[in-house]
Short mmCIF file of C-alpha atoms in Angstrom, two decimals:
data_model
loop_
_atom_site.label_atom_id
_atom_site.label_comp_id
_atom_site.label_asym_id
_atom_site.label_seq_id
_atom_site.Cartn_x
_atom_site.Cartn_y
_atom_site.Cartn_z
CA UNK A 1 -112.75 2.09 -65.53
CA UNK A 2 -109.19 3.40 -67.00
CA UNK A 3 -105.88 2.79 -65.04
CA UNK A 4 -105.87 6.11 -64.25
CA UNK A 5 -109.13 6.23 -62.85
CA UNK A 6 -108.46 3.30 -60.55
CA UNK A 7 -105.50 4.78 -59.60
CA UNK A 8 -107.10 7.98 -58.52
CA UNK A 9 -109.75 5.88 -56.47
CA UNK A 10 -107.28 3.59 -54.60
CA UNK A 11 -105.78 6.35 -53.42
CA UNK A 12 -108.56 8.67 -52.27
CA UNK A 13 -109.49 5.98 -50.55
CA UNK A 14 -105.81 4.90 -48.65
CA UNK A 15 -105.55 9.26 -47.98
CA UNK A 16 -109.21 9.49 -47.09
CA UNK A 17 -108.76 6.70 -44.53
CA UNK A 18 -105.41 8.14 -43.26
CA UNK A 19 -107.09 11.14 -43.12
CA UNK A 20 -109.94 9.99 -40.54
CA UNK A 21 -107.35 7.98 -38.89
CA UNK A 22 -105.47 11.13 -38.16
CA UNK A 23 -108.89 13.43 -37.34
CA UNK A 24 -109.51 10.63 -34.27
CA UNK A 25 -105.82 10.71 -33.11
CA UNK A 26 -106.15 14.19 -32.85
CA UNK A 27 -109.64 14.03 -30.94
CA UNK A 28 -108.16 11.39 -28.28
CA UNK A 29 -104.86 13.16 -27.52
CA UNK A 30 -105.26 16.89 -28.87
CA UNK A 31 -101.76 16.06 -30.75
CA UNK A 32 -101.43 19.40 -33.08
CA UNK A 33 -99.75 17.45 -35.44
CA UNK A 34 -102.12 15.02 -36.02
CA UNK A 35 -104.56 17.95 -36.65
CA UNK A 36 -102.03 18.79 -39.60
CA UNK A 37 -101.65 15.97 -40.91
CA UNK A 38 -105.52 15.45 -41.15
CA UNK A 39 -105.62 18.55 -43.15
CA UNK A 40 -102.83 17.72 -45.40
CA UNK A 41 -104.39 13.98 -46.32
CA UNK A 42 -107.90 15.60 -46.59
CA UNK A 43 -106.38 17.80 -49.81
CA UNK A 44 -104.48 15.06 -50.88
CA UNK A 45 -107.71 13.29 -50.80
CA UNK A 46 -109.75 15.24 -52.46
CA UNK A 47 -106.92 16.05 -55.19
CA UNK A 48 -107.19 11.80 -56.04
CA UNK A 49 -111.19 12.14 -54.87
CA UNK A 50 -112.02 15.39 -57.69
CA UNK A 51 -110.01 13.17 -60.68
CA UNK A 52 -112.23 14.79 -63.70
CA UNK A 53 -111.33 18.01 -62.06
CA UNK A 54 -107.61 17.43 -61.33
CA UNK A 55 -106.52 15.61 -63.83
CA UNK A 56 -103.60 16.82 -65.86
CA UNK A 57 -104.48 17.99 -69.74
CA UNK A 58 -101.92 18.30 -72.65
CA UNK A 59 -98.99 17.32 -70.47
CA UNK A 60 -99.70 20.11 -67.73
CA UNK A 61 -100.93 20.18 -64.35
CA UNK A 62 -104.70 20.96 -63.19
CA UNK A 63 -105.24 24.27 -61.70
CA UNK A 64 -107.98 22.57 -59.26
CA UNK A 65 -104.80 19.73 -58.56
CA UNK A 66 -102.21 22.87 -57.79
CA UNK A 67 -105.29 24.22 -55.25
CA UNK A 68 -105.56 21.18 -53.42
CA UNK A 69 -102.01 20.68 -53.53
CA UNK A 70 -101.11 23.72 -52.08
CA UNK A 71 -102.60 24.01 -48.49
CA UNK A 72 -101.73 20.29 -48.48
CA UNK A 73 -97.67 20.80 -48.31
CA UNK A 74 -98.52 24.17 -46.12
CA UNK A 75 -100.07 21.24 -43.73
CA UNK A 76 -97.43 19.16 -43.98
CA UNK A 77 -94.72 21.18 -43.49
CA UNK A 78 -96.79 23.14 -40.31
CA UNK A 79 -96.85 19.21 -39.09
CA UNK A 80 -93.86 18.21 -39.46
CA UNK A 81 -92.56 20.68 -37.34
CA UNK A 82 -95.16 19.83 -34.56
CA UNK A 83 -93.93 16.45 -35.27
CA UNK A 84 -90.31 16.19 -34.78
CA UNK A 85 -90.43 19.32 -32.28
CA UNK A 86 -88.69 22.35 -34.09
CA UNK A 87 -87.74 25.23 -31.80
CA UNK A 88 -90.36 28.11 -32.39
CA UNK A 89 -87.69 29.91 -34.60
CA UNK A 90 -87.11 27.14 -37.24
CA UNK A 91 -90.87 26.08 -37.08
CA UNK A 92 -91.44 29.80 -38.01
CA UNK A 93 -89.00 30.07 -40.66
CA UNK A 94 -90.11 26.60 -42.30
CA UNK A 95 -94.26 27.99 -41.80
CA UNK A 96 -92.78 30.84 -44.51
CA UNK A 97 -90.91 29.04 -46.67
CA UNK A 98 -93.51 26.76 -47.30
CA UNK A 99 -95.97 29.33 -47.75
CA UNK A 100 -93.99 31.05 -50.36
CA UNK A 101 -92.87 27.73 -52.20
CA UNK A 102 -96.49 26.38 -52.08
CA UNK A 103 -97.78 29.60 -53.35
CA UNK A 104 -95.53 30.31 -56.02
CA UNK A 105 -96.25 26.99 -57.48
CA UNK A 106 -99.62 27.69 -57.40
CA UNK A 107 -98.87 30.80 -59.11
CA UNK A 108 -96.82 29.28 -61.63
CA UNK A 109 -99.22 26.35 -62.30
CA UNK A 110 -102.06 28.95 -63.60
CA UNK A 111 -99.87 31.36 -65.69
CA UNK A 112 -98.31 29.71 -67.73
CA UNK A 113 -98.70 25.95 -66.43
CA UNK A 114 -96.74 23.35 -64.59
CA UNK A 115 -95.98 20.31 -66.49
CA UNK A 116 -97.06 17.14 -64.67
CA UNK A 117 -92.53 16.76 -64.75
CA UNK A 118 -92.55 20.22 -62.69
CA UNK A 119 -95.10 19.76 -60.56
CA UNK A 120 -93.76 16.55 -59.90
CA UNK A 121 -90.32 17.76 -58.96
CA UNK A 122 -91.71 20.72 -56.87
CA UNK A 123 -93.59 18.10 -54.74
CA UNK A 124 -90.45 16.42 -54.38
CA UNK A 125 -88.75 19.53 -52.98
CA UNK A 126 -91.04 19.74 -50.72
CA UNK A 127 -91.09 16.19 -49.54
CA UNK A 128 -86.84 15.77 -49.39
CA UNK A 129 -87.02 19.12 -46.47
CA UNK A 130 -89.72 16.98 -44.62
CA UNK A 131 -87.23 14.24 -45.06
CA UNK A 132 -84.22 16.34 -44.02
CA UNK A 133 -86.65 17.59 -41.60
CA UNK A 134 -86.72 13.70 -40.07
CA UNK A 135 -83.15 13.06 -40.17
CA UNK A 136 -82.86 15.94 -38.16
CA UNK A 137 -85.34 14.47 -35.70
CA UNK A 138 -83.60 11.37 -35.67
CA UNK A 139 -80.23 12.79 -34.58
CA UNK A 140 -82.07 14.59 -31.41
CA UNK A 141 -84.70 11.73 -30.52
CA UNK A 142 -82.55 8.41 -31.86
CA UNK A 143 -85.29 5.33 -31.20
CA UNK A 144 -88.26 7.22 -31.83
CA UNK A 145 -89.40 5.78 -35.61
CA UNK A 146 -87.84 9.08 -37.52
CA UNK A 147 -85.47 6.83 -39.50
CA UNK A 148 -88.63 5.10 -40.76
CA UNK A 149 -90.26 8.89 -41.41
CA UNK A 150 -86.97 9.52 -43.58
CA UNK A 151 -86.47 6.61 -45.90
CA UNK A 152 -90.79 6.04 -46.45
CA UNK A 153 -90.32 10.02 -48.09
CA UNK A 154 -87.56 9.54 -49.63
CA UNK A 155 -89.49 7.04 -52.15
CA UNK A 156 -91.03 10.02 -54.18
CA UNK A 157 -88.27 11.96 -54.97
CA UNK A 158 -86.67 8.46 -55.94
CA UNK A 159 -89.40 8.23 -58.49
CA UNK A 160 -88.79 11.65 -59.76
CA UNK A 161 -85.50 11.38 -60.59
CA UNK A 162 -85.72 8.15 -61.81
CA UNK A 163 -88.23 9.78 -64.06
CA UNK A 164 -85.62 12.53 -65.16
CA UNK A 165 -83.16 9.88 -65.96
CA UNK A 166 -85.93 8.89 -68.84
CA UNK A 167 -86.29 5.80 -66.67
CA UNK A 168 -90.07 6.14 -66.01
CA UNK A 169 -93.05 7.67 -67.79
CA UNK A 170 -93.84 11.08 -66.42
CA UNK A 171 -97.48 11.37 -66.72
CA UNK A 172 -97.04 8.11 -63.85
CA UNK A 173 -96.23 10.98 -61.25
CA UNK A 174 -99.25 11.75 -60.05
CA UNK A 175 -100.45 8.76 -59.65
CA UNK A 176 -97.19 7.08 -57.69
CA UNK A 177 -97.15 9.88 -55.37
CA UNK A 178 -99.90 8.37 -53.81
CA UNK A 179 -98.47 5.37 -52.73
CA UNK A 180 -95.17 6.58 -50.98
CA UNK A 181 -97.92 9.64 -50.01
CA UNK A 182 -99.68 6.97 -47.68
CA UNK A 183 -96.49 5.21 -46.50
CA UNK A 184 -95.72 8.01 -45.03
CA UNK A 185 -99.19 8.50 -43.68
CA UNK A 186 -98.88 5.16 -42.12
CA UNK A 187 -95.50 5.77 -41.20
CA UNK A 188 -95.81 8.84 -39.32
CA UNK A 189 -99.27 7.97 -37.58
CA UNK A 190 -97.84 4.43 -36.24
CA UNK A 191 -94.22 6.13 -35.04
CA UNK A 192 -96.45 9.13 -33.43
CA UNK A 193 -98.78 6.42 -31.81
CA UNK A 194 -95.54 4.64 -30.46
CA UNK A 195 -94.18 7.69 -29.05
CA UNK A 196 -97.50 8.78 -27.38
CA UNK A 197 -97.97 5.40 -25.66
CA UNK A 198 -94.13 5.60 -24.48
CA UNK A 199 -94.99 8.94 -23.17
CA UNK A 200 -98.17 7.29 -21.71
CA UNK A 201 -95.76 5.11 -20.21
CA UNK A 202 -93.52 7.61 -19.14
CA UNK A 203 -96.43 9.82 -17.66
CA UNK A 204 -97.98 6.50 -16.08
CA UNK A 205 -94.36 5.34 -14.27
CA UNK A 206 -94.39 9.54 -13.45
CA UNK A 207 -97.20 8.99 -11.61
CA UNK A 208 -96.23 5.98 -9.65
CA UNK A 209 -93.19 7.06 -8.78
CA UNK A 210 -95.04 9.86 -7.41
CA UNK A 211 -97.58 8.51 -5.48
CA UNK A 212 -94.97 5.53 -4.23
CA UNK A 213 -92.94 8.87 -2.97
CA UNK A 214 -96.57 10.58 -1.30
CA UNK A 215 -96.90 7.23 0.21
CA UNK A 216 -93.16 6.76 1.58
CA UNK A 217 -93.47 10.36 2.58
CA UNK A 218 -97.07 9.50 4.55
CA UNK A 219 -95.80 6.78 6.36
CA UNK A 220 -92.54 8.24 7.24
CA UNK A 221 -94.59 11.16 8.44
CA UNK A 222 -97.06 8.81 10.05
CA UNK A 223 -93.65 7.52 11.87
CA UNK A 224 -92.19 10.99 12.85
CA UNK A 225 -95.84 11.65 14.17
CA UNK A 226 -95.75 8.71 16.09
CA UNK A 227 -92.24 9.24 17.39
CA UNK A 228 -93.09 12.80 18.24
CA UNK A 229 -96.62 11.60 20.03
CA UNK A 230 -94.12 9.06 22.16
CA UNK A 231 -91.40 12.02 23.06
CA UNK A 232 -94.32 14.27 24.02
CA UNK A 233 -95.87 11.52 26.05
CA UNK A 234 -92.32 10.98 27.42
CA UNK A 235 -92.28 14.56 28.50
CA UNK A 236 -95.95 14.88 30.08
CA UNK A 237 -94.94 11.78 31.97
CA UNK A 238 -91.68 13.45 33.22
CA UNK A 239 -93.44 17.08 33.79
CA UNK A 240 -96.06 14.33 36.07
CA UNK A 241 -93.15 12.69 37.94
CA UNK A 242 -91.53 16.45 38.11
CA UNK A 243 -94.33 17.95 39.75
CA UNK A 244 -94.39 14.85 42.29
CA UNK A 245 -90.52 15.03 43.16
CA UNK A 246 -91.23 19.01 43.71
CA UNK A 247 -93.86 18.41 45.66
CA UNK A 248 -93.01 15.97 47.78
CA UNK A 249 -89.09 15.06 47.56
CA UNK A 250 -88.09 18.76 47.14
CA UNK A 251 -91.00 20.50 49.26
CA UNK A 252 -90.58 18.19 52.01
CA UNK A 253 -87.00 18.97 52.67
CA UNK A 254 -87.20 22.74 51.93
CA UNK A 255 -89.90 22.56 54.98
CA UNK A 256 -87.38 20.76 57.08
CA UNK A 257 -85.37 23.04 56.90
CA UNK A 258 -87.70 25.90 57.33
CA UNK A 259 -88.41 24.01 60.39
CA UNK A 260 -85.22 23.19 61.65
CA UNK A 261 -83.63 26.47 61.04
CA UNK A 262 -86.61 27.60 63.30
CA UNK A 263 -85.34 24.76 66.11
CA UNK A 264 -82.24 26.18 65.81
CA UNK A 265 -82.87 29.76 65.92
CA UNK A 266 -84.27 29.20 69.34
CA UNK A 267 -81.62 26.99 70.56
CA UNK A 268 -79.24 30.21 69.86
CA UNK A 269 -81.82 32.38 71.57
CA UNK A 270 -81.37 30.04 74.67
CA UNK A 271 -77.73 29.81 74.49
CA UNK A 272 -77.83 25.95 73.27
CA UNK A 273 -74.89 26.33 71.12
CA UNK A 274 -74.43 22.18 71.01
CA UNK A 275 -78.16 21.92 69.82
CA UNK A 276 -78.01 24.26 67.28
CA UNK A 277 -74.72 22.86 65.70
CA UNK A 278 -76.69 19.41 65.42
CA UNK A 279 -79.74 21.15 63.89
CA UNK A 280 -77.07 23.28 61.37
CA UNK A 281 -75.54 19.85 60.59
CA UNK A 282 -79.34 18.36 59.59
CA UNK A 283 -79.72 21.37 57.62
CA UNK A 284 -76.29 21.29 55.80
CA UNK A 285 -77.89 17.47 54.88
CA UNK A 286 -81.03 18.55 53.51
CA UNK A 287 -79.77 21.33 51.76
CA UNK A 288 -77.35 18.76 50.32
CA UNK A 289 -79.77 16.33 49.11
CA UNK A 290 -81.88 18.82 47.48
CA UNK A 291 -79.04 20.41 45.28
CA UNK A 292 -78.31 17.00 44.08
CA UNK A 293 -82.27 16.60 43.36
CA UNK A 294 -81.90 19.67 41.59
CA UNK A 295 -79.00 18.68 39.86
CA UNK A 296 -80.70 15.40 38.85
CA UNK A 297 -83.38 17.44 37.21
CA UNK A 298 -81.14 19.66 35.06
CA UNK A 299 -79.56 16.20 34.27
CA UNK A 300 -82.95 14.51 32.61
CA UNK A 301 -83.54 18.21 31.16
CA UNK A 302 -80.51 18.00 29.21
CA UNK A 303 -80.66 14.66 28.14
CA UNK A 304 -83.27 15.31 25.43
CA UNK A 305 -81.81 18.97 24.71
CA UNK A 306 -78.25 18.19 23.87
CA UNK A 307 -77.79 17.27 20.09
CA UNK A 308 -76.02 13.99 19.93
CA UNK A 309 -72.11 14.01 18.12
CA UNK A 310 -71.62 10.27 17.56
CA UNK A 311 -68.45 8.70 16.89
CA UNK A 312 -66.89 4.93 16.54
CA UNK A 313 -66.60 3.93 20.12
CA UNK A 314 -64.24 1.07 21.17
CA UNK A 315 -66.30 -0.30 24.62
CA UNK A 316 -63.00 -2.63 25.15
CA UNK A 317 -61.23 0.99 25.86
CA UNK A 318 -64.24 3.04 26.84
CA UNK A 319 -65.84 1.11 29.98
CA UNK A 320 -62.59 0.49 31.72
CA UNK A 321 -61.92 4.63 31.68
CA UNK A 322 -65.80 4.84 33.24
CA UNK A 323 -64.44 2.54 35.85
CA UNK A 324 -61.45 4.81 36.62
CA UNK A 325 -63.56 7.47 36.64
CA UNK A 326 -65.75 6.19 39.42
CA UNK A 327 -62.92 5.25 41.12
CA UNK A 328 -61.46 8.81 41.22
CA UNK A 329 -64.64 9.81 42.60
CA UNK A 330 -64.04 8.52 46.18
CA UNK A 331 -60.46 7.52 46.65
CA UNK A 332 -60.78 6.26 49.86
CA UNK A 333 -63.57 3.53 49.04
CA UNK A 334 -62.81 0.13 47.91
CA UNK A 335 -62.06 -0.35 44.37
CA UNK A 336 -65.18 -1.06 42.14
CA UNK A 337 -65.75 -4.67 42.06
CA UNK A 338 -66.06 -4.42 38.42
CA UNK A 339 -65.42 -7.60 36.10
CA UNK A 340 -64.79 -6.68 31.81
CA UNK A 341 -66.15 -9.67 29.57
CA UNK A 342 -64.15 -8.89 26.46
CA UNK A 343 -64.61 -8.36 23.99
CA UNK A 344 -66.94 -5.73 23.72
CA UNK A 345 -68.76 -4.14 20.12
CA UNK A 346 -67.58 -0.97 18.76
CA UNK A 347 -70.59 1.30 18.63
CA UNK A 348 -71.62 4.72 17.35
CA UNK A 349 -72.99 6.98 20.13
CA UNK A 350 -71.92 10.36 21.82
CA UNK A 351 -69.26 9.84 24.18
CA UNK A 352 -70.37 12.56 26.54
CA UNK A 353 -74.08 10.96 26.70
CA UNK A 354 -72.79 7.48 26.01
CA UNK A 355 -70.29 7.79 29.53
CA UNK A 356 -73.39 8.78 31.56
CA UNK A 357 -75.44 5.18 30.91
CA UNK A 358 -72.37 3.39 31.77
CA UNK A 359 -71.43 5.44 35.14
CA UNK A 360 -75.20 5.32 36.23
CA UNK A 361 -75.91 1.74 35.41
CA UNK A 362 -71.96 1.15 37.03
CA UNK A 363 -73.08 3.50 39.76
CA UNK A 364 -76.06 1.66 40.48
CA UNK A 365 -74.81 -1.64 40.49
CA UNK A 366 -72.19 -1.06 42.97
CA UNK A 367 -74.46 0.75 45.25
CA UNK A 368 -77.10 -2.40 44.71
CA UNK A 369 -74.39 -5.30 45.57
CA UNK A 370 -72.50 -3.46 48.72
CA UNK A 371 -74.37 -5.18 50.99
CA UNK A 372 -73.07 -8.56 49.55
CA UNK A 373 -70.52 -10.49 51.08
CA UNK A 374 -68.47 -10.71 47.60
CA UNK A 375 -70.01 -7.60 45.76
CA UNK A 376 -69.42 -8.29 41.90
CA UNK A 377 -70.80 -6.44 38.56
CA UNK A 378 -70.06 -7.50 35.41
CA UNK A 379 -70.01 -5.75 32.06
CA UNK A 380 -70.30 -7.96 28.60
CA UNK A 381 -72.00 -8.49 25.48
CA UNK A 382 -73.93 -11.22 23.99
CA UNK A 383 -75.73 -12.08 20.76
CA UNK A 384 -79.47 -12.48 21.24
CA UNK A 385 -81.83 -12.44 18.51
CA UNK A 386 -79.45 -11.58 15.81
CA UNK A 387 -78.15 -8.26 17.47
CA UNK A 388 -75.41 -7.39 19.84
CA UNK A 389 -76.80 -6.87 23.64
CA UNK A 390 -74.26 -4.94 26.08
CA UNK A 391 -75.19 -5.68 29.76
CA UNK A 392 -74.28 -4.78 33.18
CA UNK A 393 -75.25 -7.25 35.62
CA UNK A 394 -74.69 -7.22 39.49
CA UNK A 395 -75.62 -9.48 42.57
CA UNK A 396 -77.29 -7.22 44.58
CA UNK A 397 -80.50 -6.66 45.91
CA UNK A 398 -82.22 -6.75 42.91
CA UNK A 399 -86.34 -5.98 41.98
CA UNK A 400 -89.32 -7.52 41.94
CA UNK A 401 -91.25 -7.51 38.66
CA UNK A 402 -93.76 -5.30 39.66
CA UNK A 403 -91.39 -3.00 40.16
CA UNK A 404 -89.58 -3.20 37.04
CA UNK A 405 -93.10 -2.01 35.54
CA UNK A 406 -92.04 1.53 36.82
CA UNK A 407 -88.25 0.68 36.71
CA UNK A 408 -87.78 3.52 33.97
CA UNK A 409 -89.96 6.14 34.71
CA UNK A 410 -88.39 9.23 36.59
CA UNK A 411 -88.43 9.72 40.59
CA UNK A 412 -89.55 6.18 40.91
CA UNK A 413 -87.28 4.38 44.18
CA UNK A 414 -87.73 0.77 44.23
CA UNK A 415 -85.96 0.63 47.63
CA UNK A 416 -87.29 3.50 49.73
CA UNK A 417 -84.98 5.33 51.71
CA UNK A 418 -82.45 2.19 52.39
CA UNK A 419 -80.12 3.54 49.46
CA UNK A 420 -79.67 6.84 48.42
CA UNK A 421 -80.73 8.40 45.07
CA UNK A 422 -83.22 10.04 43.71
CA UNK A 423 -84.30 8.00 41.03
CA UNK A 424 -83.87 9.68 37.86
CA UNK A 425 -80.62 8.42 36.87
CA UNK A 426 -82.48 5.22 35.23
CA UNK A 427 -84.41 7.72 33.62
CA UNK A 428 -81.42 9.69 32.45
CA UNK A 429 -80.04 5.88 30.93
CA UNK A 430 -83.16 5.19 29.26
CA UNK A 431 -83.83 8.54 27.30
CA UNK A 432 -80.08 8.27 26.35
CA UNK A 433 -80.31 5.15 24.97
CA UNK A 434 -83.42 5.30 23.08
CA UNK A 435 -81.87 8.74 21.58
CA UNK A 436 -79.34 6.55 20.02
CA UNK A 437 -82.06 4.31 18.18
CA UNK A 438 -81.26 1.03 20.87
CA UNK A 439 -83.78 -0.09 23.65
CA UNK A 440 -82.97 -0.90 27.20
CA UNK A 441 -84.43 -3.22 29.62
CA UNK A 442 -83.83 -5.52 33.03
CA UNK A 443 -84.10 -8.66 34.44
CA UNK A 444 -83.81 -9.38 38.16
CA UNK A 445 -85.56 -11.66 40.85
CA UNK A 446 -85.78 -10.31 44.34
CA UNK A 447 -82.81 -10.78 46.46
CA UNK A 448 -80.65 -12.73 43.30
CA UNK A 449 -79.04 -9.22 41.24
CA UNK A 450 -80.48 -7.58 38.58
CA UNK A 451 -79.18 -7.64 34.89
CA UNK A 452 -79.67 -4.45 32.51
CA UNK A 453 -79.46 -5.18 28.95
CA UNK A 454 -79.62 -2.48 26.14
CA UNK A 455 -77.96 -1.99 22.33
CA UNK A 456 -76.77 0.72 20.58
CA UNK A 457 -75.91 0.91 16.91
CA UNK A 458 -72.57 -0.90 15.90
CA UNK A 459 -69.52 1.29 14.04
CA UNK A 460 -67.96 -1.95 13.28
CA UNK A 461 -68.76 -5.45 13.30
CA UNK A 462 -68.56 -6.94 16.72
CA UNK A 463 -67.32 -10.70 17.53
CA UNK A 464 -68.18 -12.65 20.66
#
């Protein structure tokens, strides 16, 4: 076997391999430039493969080698654009320049003949615009392998002019161009294997990212579900309680009054005027106890309608202005027997809402401890369980612990008719403060106070 001949079979068999290396990249991931590039290598390979045929005679080119050649850098070019990514415009303008390069040669090679020199140097063309076509790539995609892409084809038309210097034989020309030929082959299938398993990767951390979003996005909805199921259970508890108070602690009145204004009535048909002032007097009383039941209602209605406008709240300044305020509610009364622990947290919570937990809870406590010899109620803060607790504590009456079961729940009394209320401003405290994101609850033994505790979120860091 001649020199020539091996050289011809080492590489048809490097393109031939590069060429079913590139046929099953194409088949796995439907790259269009691998399909290219399998159809360049295939010519190439049967150019090397067909060496009787192609083989160059009296110093020119084969015919059969210009055939192969031609779709070949038609291939290569069309892949090369897939490759690097050309916009549709340059892609189409490089599709047509090759075309009309590659057939002109071809043209050229069978009247009159291409020296192996000029077919040599027309390959090289064609190989430094792939090249320029990398650089390019490299500039828009920097880490990608392009570089590699660019110096691996720049090796041929390094041999071609080192062969126009005189500085290497020219009938070698064909036979080197297989070997920077496959480096490039290698080149371009291991830097477009890199980039499809970083876009694998890319795809793959995509997805995750996705479904890590779905699955945030479930449970969060899982959580407003919840929240909504509680509020909605809230509110079919309240309608409950609602229809209770109406039927009993609204109906009731409204039908003593139906039947004292009927008392009364006949007192004035008798001439009892002293009668029927009493009766008027009972009725001015339940009339007045049922506008305040009414009023407690639209009180718990609003609660969950109004939308909250939190602010930085400084309790140290806020509390003692609740404390005024119940004192400017009944003048003549004693003052409030109301003791500040400072200092108290800053929190963030609607002023307007915020003022209604402290004057019920206030209200409540004062009404609880009257009966004491020494009434007292004391506001403060504490740390429990890593997180600031405000409380209001009193030493009044206080509550069993069955009945701080249904401490919270609306129209509940704990003490009957012996103090006056209605029982919905615990209600009122407790929607409030869950509103704000904070919990509420009590503590209290029968006969020895009662303690309510609840947080709200902080605006500032709070020191005890």
């Amino acid at each position: 076997m001649s020199p020539h001949e091996l050289y011809a079979l080492v590489g048809s068999l490097s393109l031939g391999t590069l060429t079913l290396l590139y046929a099953l990249q194409w088949r796995d991931n439907q790259q269009p430039w691998a399909a290219w590039f399998a159809i360049a290598f295939l010519f190439h390979t049967l150019r090397y493969a067909l060496h009787p045929l192609t083989q160059p005679s009296h110093g020119l080119t084969s015919t059969w080698a210009m055939v192969f050649l031609t779709p070949s850098l038609i291939a290569m070019t069309e892949g090369m654009s897939h490759y690097i990514g050309l916009n549709p415009r340059a892609a189409h303008a490089a599709r047509w320049i090759a075309i009309t390069g590659a057939v002109a040669a071809l043209l050229w090679g069978a009247v009159p003949g291409l020296s192996v020199m000029q077919a040599g140097v027309v390959f090289a063309v064609f190989v430094t615009g792939w090249a320029i076509m990398a650089a390019w790539a490299t500039s828009h995609e920097p880490y990608s392998g392009h570089g590699w892409v660019f110096i691996t084809m720049i090796l041929f038309p390094t041999f071609v002019s080192a062969s126009l210097m005189g500085w290497l034989d020219a009938t070698l020309l064909r036979y080197l161009a297989a070997i920077p030929t496959a480096i490039v082959g290698i080149t371009l299938l291991s830097t477009g294997l890199m980039r499809a398993q970083r876009q694998v990767r890319a795809e793959l951390a995509q997805r995750t990212s996705a479904e890590r979003a779905l699955r945030d996005l479930n449970e969060s909805l899982e959580l407003r579900v919840a929240a909504r199921t509680a509020e909605l259970r809230q509110m079919v508890e309240g309608l409950e309680s609602f229809n209770r108070s109406v039927s009993h602690d609204l109906r009731g009145p409204l039908g003593g009054i139906a039947g004292i204004a009927q008392i009364a009535r006949d007192a004035l048909g008798h001439q009892d005027v002293d009668k029927a002032e009493r009766l008027l007097a009972a009725i001015q009383a339940q009339a007045e106890s049922s506008a305040r039941l009414v009023s407690a209602l639209l009180a718990l209605a609003r609660v969950d309608n109004t939308p909250l406008a939190q602010q930085p709240l400084a309790l140290n300044e806020f509390v003692p202005l609740m404390v005024d305020r119940l004192r400017d509610a009944d003048p003549t009364a004693p003052p409030p027997p109301v003791v500040i622990r400072r200092p108290l947290p800053v929190v963030l919570a609607d002023p307007d809402l915020l003022s209604q937990v402290f004057i019920n809870l206030l209200s409540n406590a004062i009404k609880f401890s009257r009966t004491r010899e020494r009434p007292q109620v004391e506001v403060g803060s504490l740390r429990q369980d890593g997180e600031i607790v405000i409380y209001i504590q009193d030493n009044g009456v206080g509550f069993s612990t069955e009945q701080a079961e249904q401490l919270f729940q609306p129209f509940q009394r704990q003490h009957g008719s012996d103090f006056e209320g209605h029982g919905v401003g615990l209600s009122i405290v407790r929607r409030i403060v869950e509103r704000h994101g904070g919990r509420i609850w009590a503590h209290s033994q029968a006969g020895e106070g009662a303690r309510f505790l609840f947080t709200l979120p902080l605006a500032a860091p709070a020191s005890l």
